[in-house]
Coordinates of C-alpha atoms (C1' of nucleotides) in Angstrom, one line a residue:
Chain A
X1 CA 0.0 0.0 0.0
X2 CA 3.1 2.2 0.0
X3 CA 3.8 4.4 -3.0
X4 CA 6.3 2.4 -5.0
X5 CA 8.1 3.5 -8.1
X6 CA 6.0 1.0 -10.0
X7 CA 2.7 2.5 -9.0
X8 CA 4.0 6.1 -9.6
X9 CA 5.1 5.2 -13.1
X10 CA 1.7 3.6 -13.8
X11 CA -0.2 6.6 -12.6
X12 CA 2.0 9.0 -14.5
X13 CA 1.4 7.1 -17.7
X14 CA -2.4 7.0 -17.0
X15 CA -2.3 10.7 -16.4
X16 CA -0.8 11.2 -19.8
X17 CA -3.4 9.0 -21.4
X18 CA -6.1 11.0 -19.5
X19 CA -5.0 14.3 -20.9
X20 CA -5.1 12.9 -24.4
X21 CA -8.4 11.1 -23.8
X22 CA -10.6 13.7 -25.5
X23 CA -8.8 13.6 -28.8
X24 CA -9.4 9.9 -29.2
X25 CA -5.9 9.3 -30.6
X26 CA -3.8 6.5 -29.1
X27 CA -0.5 7.5 -27.3
X28 CA 2.6 5.4 -27.9
X29 CA 4.8 4.1 -25.1
X30 CA 7.7 6.1 -26.4
X31 CA 5.8 9.3 -26.2
X32 CA 4.7 8.7 -22.6
X33 CA 8.2 7.7 -21.6
X34 CA 9.8 10.7 -23.2
X35 CA 7.5 13.1 -21.4
X36 CA 7.7 11.5 -18.0
X37 CA 11.2 10.0 -18.4
X38 CA 10.2 6.5 -17.6
X39 CA 12.3 3.5 -18.7
X40 CA 10.4 2.3 -21.8
X41 CA 10.8 -1.4 -21.5
X42 CA 9.6 -1.2 -17.9
X43 CA 6.5 0.8 -18.7
X44 CA 5.7 -1.7 -21.4
X45 CA 5.2 -4.3 -18.7
X46 CA 3.1 -2.1 -16.6
X47 CA 0.8 -1.2 -19.5
X48 CA 0.4 -4.8 -20.3
X49 CA -0.8 -5.4 -16.8
X50 CA -3.2 -2.5 -17.0
X51 CA -4.5 -3.8 -20.3
X52 CA -5.2 -7.2 -18.9
X53 CA -7.1 -5.6 -16.0
X54 CA -9.2 -3.6 -18.5
X55 CA -8.0 -0.2 -17.5
X56 CA -6.5 0.6 -20.9
X57 CA -6.9 -0.6 -24.4
X58 CA -4.1 -1.1 -26.9
X59 CA -4.2 -0.5 -30.6
X60 CA -1.6 -2.6 -32.5
X61 CA 0.1 -1.8 -35.8
X62 CA 1.4 1.4 -37.3
X63 CA 0.2 4.5 -35.6
X64 CA -1.1 2.4 -32.7
X65 CA -0.6 2.9 -29.0
X66 CA -2.5 2.9 -25.8
X67 CA -5.9 4.5 -24.9
X68 CA -7.8 4.8 -21.7
X69 CA -10.5 2.1 -21.6
X70 CA -13.0 4.4 -20.0
X71 CA -13.4 8.0 -19.0
X72 CA -10.8 9.5 -16.6
X73 CA -13.4 10.3 -14.0
X74 CA -14.4 6.6 -13.9
X75 CA -11.0 5.3 -12.9
X76 CA -10.1 5.7 -9.3
X77 CA -6.6 5.4 -7.8
X78 CA -7.8 2.3 -6.0
X79 CA -8.4 0.7 -9.3
X80 CA -4.9 1.4 -10.4
X81 CA -3.2 0.3 -7.2
X82 CA -5.1 -2.9 -6.8
X83 CA -4.4 -3.7 -10.4
X84 CA -0.7 -3.1 -10.1
X85 CA -0.2 -4.6 -6.6
X86 CA -2.2 -7.6 -7.7
X87 CA -4.5 -7.6 -4.5
X88 CA -2.4 -10.7 -3.5
X89 CA -4.5 -12.0 -0.6
X90 CA -1.9 -11.7 2.1
X91 CA 0.8 -13.6 0.3
X92 CA 3.5 -12.4 2.8
X93 CA 6.3 -14.9 3.3
X94 CA 7.0 -16.1 6.8
X95 CA 4.3 -14.8 9.0
X96 CA 4.1 -15.2 12.8
X97 CA 1.7 -17.8 14.1
X98 CA -2.0 -16.9 14.2
X99 CA -2.5 -16.4 17.9
X100 CA -5.1 -14.3 19.6
X101 CA -2.6 -11.4 20.0
X102 CA -1.7 -11.6 16.3
X103 CA -5.3 -11.4 15.2
X104 CA -5.9 -8.3 17.4
X105 CA -2.9 -6.7 15.7
X106 CA -4.1 -7.6 12.3
X107 CA -7.5 -6.1 13.1
X108 CA -5.8 -2.7 13.6
X109 CA -3.9 -3.0 10.3
X110 CA -7.2 -3.9 8.6
X111 CA -8.5 -0.6 9.9
X112 CA -5.5 1.2 8.5
X113 CA -5.9 -0.6 5.2
X114 CA -9.6 0.3 4.9
X115 CA -8.8 3.9 5.6
X116 CA -6.2 3.9 2.8
X117 CA -8.6 2.3 0.4
X118 CA -11.2 4.9 1.1
X119 CA -8.8 7.7 0.3
X120 CA -7.7 6.1 -2.9
X121 CA -11.2 5.4 -4.0
X122 CA -12.1 9.1 -3.5
X123 CA -9.6 10.2 -6.1
X124 CA -10.0 9.6 -9.8
X125 CA -7.6 10.3 -12.7
X126 CA -9.6 13.4 -13.6
X127 CA -9.2 14.8 -10.1
X128 CA -5.4 14.4 -10.3
X129 CA -5.4 16.2 -13.7
X130 CA -7.5 19.0 -12.3
X131 CA -5.3 19.3 -9.2
X132 CA -2.2 19.5 -11.4
X133 CA -3.7 22.3 -13.4
X134 CA -4.6 24.4 -10.4
X135 CA -1.2 23.7 -9.0
X136 CA 0.3 25.0 -12.2
X137 CA -1.8 28.1 -12.0
X138 CA -0.4 28.7 -8.5
X139 CA 3.1 28.3 -9.7
X140 CA 2.5 30.8 -12.5
X141 CA 1.1 33.3 -10.0
X142 CA 4.2 33.0 -7.9
X143 CA 6.3 33.5 -11.0
X144 CA 4.6 36.7 -11.7
Chain B
X1 CA 3.6 1.4 6.8
X2 CA 2.5 -2.1 6.0
X3 CA 2.4 -4.7 8.7
X4 CA 5.7 -6.5 8.4
X5 CA 6.8 -9.6 10.3
X6 CA 9.3 -7.4 12.1
X7 CA 6.6 -5.0 13.4
X8 CA 4.3 -7.9 14.4
X9 CA 7.1 -9.5 16.4
X10 CA 7.9 -6.2 18.2
X11 CA 4.2 -5.7 19.1
X12 CA 3.8 -9.3 20.3
X13 CA 6.8 -8.8 22.6
X14 CA 5.5 -5.5 23.9
X15 CA 2.2 -7.1 24.6
X16 CA 3.9 -9.7 26.7
X17 CA 5.7 -7.0 28.6
X18 CA 2.5 -5.1 29.0
X19 CA 0.7 -8.0 30.6
X20 CA 3.5 -8.4 33.1
X21 CA 3.9 -4.7 33.7
X22 CA 1.9 -4.6 36.9
X23 CA 4.1 -7.2 38.6
X24 CA 7.3 -5.1 38.1
X25 CA 9.4 -8.1 37.3
X26 CA 11.5 -8.1 34.2
X27 CA 10.7 -10.6 31.4
X28 CA 13.5 -12.5 29.7
X29 CA 13.9 -12.8 25.9
X30 CA 13.6 -16.5 26.1
X31 CA 10.3 -16.4 27.9
X32 CA 8.8 -14.0 25.4
X33 CA 10.1 -16.1 22.5
X34 CA 8.8 -19.3 24.0
X35 CA 5.3 -17.9 24.5
X36 CA 5.1 -16.2 21.0
X37 CA 7.4 -18.5 19.1
X38 CA 9.7 -15.8 17.8
X39 CA 13.3 -16.5 16.8
X40 CA 15.2 -15.4 19.9
X41 CA 18.3 -13.9 18.2
X42 CA 16.0 -11.8 16.0
X43 CA 13.9 -10.5 18.8
X44 CA 17.0 -9.6 20.6
X45 CA 17.8 -7.1 17.9
X46 CA 14.3 -5.7 17.9
X47 CA 14.3 -5.2 21.7
X48 CA 17.7 -3.4 21.4
X49 CA 16.1 -1.0 18.9
X50 CA 13.1 -0.5 21.2
X51 CA 15.5 0.1 24.1
X52 CA 17.5 2.7 22.2
X53 CA 14.2 4.5 21.5
X54 CA 13.2 4.5 25.1
X55 CA 10.2 2.3 24.8
X56 CA 11.6 -0.5 27.0
X57 CA 14.2 -0.7 29.7
X58 CA 16.6 -3.6 30.2
X59 CA 17.9 -5.1 33.4
X60 CA 21.2 -6.9 33.1
X61 CA 22.7 -9.7 35.0
X62 CA 21.2 -12.9 36.4
X63 CA 17.4 -12.7 36.8
X64 CA 17.4 -9.7 34.5
X65 CA 15.3 -9.1 31.4
X66 CA 13.2 -6.4 29.8
X67 CA 10.6 -4.0 31.2
X68 CA 8.2 -1.6 29.6
X69 CA 9.7 1.9 30.0
X70 CA 6.3 3.5 30.7
X71 CA 2.7 2.5 31.3
X72 CA 1.0 0.4 28.6
X73 CA -1.6 3.1 28.0
X74 CA 1.1 5.6 27.2
X75 CA 2.6 3.7 24.3
X76 CA 0.8 4.0 21.0
X77 CA 1.2 1.7 18.0
X78 CA 2.5 4.7 16.2
X79 CA 5.4 4.9 18.7
X80 CA 6.3 1.3 18.0
X81 CA 6.0 1.5 14.2
X82 CA 8.0 4.7 13.8
X83 CA 10.6 3.3 16.1
X84 CA 11.0 0.0 14.2
X85 CA 10.6 1.4 10.7
X86 CA 13.1 4.1 11.6
X87 CA 11.2 7.0 10.1
X88 CA 13.8 7.0 7.4
X89 CA 13.0 10.3 5.6
X90 CA 11.9 8.9 2.2
X91 CA 15.0 6.8 1.6
X92 CA 13.4 5.0 -1.3
X93 CA 15.9 4.0 -4.0
X94 CA 15.3 5.1 -7.6
X95 CA 12.4 7.6 -7.5
X96 CA 10.8 9.1 -10.5
X97 CA 11.6 12.7 -11.3
X98 CA 9.9 15.4 -9.3
X99 CA 7.5 16.7 -11.8
X100 CA 4.2 18.5 -11.2
X101 CA 2.3 15.3 -11.8
X102 CA 4.5 13.4 -9.4
X103 CA 3.9 15.9 -6.7
X104 CA 0.1 15.6 -7.1
X105 CA 0.4 11.9 -6.7
X106 CA 2.6 12.2 -3.6
X107 CA 0.0 14.6 -2.1
X108 CA -2.6 11.8 -2.2
X109 CA -0.2 9.3 -0.6
X110 CA 0.6 11.9 2.0
X111 CA -3.1 11.9 2.8
X112 CA -3.1 8.1 3.0
X113 CA -0.1 8.2 5.3
X114 CA -1.7 10.8 7.6
X115 CA -4.8 8.6 7.9
X116 CA -2.7 5.6 8.8
X117 CA -0.8 7.5 11.4
X118 CA -4.0 8.7 13.0
X119 CA -5.3 5.2 13.3
X120 CA -2.1 3.9 14.8
X121 CA -1.9 6.8 17.3
X122 CA -5.4 6.0 18.5
X123 CA -4.4 2.5 19.7
X124 CA -2.2 1.9 22.7
X125 CA -0.7 -1.3 24.0
X126 CA -3.4 -1.4 26.7
X127 CA -6.1 -1.2 24.1
X128 CA -4.8 -4.2 22.4
X129 CA -4.5 -6.1 25.6
X130 CA -8.1 -5.3 26.4
X131 CA -9.3 -6.3 23.0
X132 CA -7.5 -9.6 23.3
X133 CA -9.2 -10.3 26.5
X134 CA -12.7 -9.5 25.3
X135 CA -12.0 -11.6 22.2
X136 CA -11.0 -14.4 24.4
X137 CA -14.3 -14.1 26.3
X138 CA -16.1 -14.3 23.0
X139 CA -14.2 -17.5 22.1
X140 CA -15.1 -19.0 25.4
X141 CA -18.7 -18.1 24.9
X142 CA -18.7 -19.9 21.5
X143 CA -17.0 -22.9 23.1
X144 CA -19.8 -23.2 25.7
Chain C
dT1 C1' 35.1 -14.8 44.1
dC2 C1' 33.6 -16.3 39.9
dA3 C1' 30.9 -18.6 36.8
dA4 C1' 26.4 -18.5 35.0
dA5 C1' 22.9 -15.7 33.3
dA6 C1' 21.6 -12.1 30.7
dC7 C1' 22.3 -8.4 27.5
dC8 C1' 25.2 -6.3 23.5
dC9 C1' 27.7 -5.6 18.9
dC10 C1' 28.9 -7.0 14.4
dA11 C1' 28.8 -9.7 10.4
dG12 C1' 26.9 -12.6 7.0
dC13 C1' 23.4 -15.5 4.4
dA14 C1' 19.2 -17.1 1.7
dG15 C1' 15.1 -15.7 -0.4
dA16 C1' 11.9 -12.4 -2.4
dG17 C1' 10.7 -8.6 -4.7
dA18 C1' 11.7 -4.2 -7.3
dA19 C1' 13.5 -2.1 -11.3
dC20 C1' 15.3 -2.7 -15.5
dC21 C1' 17.2 -4.6 -20.0
dG22 C1' 17.2 -7.5 -24.3
dG23 C1' 15.7 -10.8 -27.8
dA24 C1' 12.5 -12.8 -30.5
dG25 C1' 8.1 -13.0 -31.9
dT26 C1' 3.1 -11.3 -33.8
dA27 C1' -0.5 -8.3 -35.3
dT28 C1' -1.8 -4.4 -38.1
dA29 C1' -1.9 -0.1 -41.0
dC30 C1' -0.1 1.9 -44.9
Chain D
dG1 C1' 4.9 -6.9 -47.6
dT2 C1' 7.3 -4.1 -44.8
dA3 C1' 7.8 -0.9 -41.2
dT4 C1' 5.6 0.0 -37.0
dA5 C1' 4.0 -1.0 -32.9
dC6 C1' 2.7 -4.1 -29.3
dT7 C1' 3.6 -8.8 -26.8
dC8 C1' 5.8 -12.7 -24.5
dC9 C1' 9.7 -14.6 -22.0
dG10 C1' 13.7 -14.6 -19.7
dG11 C1' 17.7 -12.8 -17.2
dT12 C1' 20.3 -9.4 -14.2
dT13 C1' 21.4 -6.3 -10.6
dC14 C1' 20.2 -4.4 -6.3
dT15 C1' 18.0 -3.8 -1.9
dC16 C1' 15.4 -5.3 2.0
dT17 C1' 13.6 -8.7 5.2
dG18 C1' 14.0 -12.5 8.1
dC19 C1' 17.1 -15.0 10.4
dT20 C1' 21.6 -17.1 12.3
dG21 C1' 26.2 -17.2 14.4
dG22 C1' 30.4 -15.6 16.8
dG23 C1' 32.1 -13.3 19.7
dG24 C1' 32.1 -10.1 23.6
dT25 C1' 30.7 -7.3 28.4
dT26 C1' 28.0 -6.5 32.4
dT27 C1' 25.8 -8.0 36.5
dT28 C1' 23.8 -11.0 39.8
dG29 C1' 23.8 -14.3 43.4
dA30 C1' 25.6 -18.5 45.5

DNA sequence: TCAAAACCCCAGCAGAGAACCGGAGTATAC
DNA sequence: GTATACTCCGGTTCTCTGCTGGGGTTTTGA
């Protein structure tokens, strides 16, 4: 649930796709990577994962690329994170025994996790894009 | 901020110390490890860290052991986690560049993190102990 | 006194995952 | 039918976690 490099790359790519969503043209991996300076072969893997989860569509062949599968305000950050992290059903290696004390501890972390999921579900790709734009405005104001 | 094995061990050990806090007698590493089946050499390291952070005290020599440094209701889970995780000032390796998009993303994760910290700060060692006891009561009820 | 009981420091190791790179395909538009 | 783009598969390096071992040093209590 931490912000890994992997998740950040995926979100940056999706933001690029979001900002081009209105045009309807596909965006190529190279273009995304050039704008956000992401290693291209790495993003390729991430986009493949996103495609298999149905968050993006790909168009093969010349002048192909990637497209958002649905509108930017219908994709939450939780969708992205659970897709990339693979919602792996507690596949931690080498856990302590399942005693009464351990279950009480895990209850607390369940509470933490649910809180995090709520926050992530509140934000969509469109929100992020809007926030970026207002932030840019603020930066320009400071510049003047 | 995830629940690692390390943090779970530390909390289990602290819970053992909490339940013996009233007696005033120190608890030995071996006893803790025997009750919670924790690798003893590993817990030794964790307790050393907890001691350096002032969460536990140690008493050397024969019949020595570890004691909670203050009352169980004055130690929050946040204290424990930040001590063990070492609040390491974003020492992630290989981060993406610090663009406008990246900072918007990091803002969201800051929100997530603050939520998690609030939850952890709400719970003390005494809370966990109480929850364990009521849970035990429920188990007994089911048994009957 | 002195040896056992307990803590303390340092070092290394296996396994898993993250981040990344490269090669060889395969589908599609032009 | 070829260039363009995606797609599958595997390997490599690096870091972190969980764990183990070898030495100490301090202190108690018989």
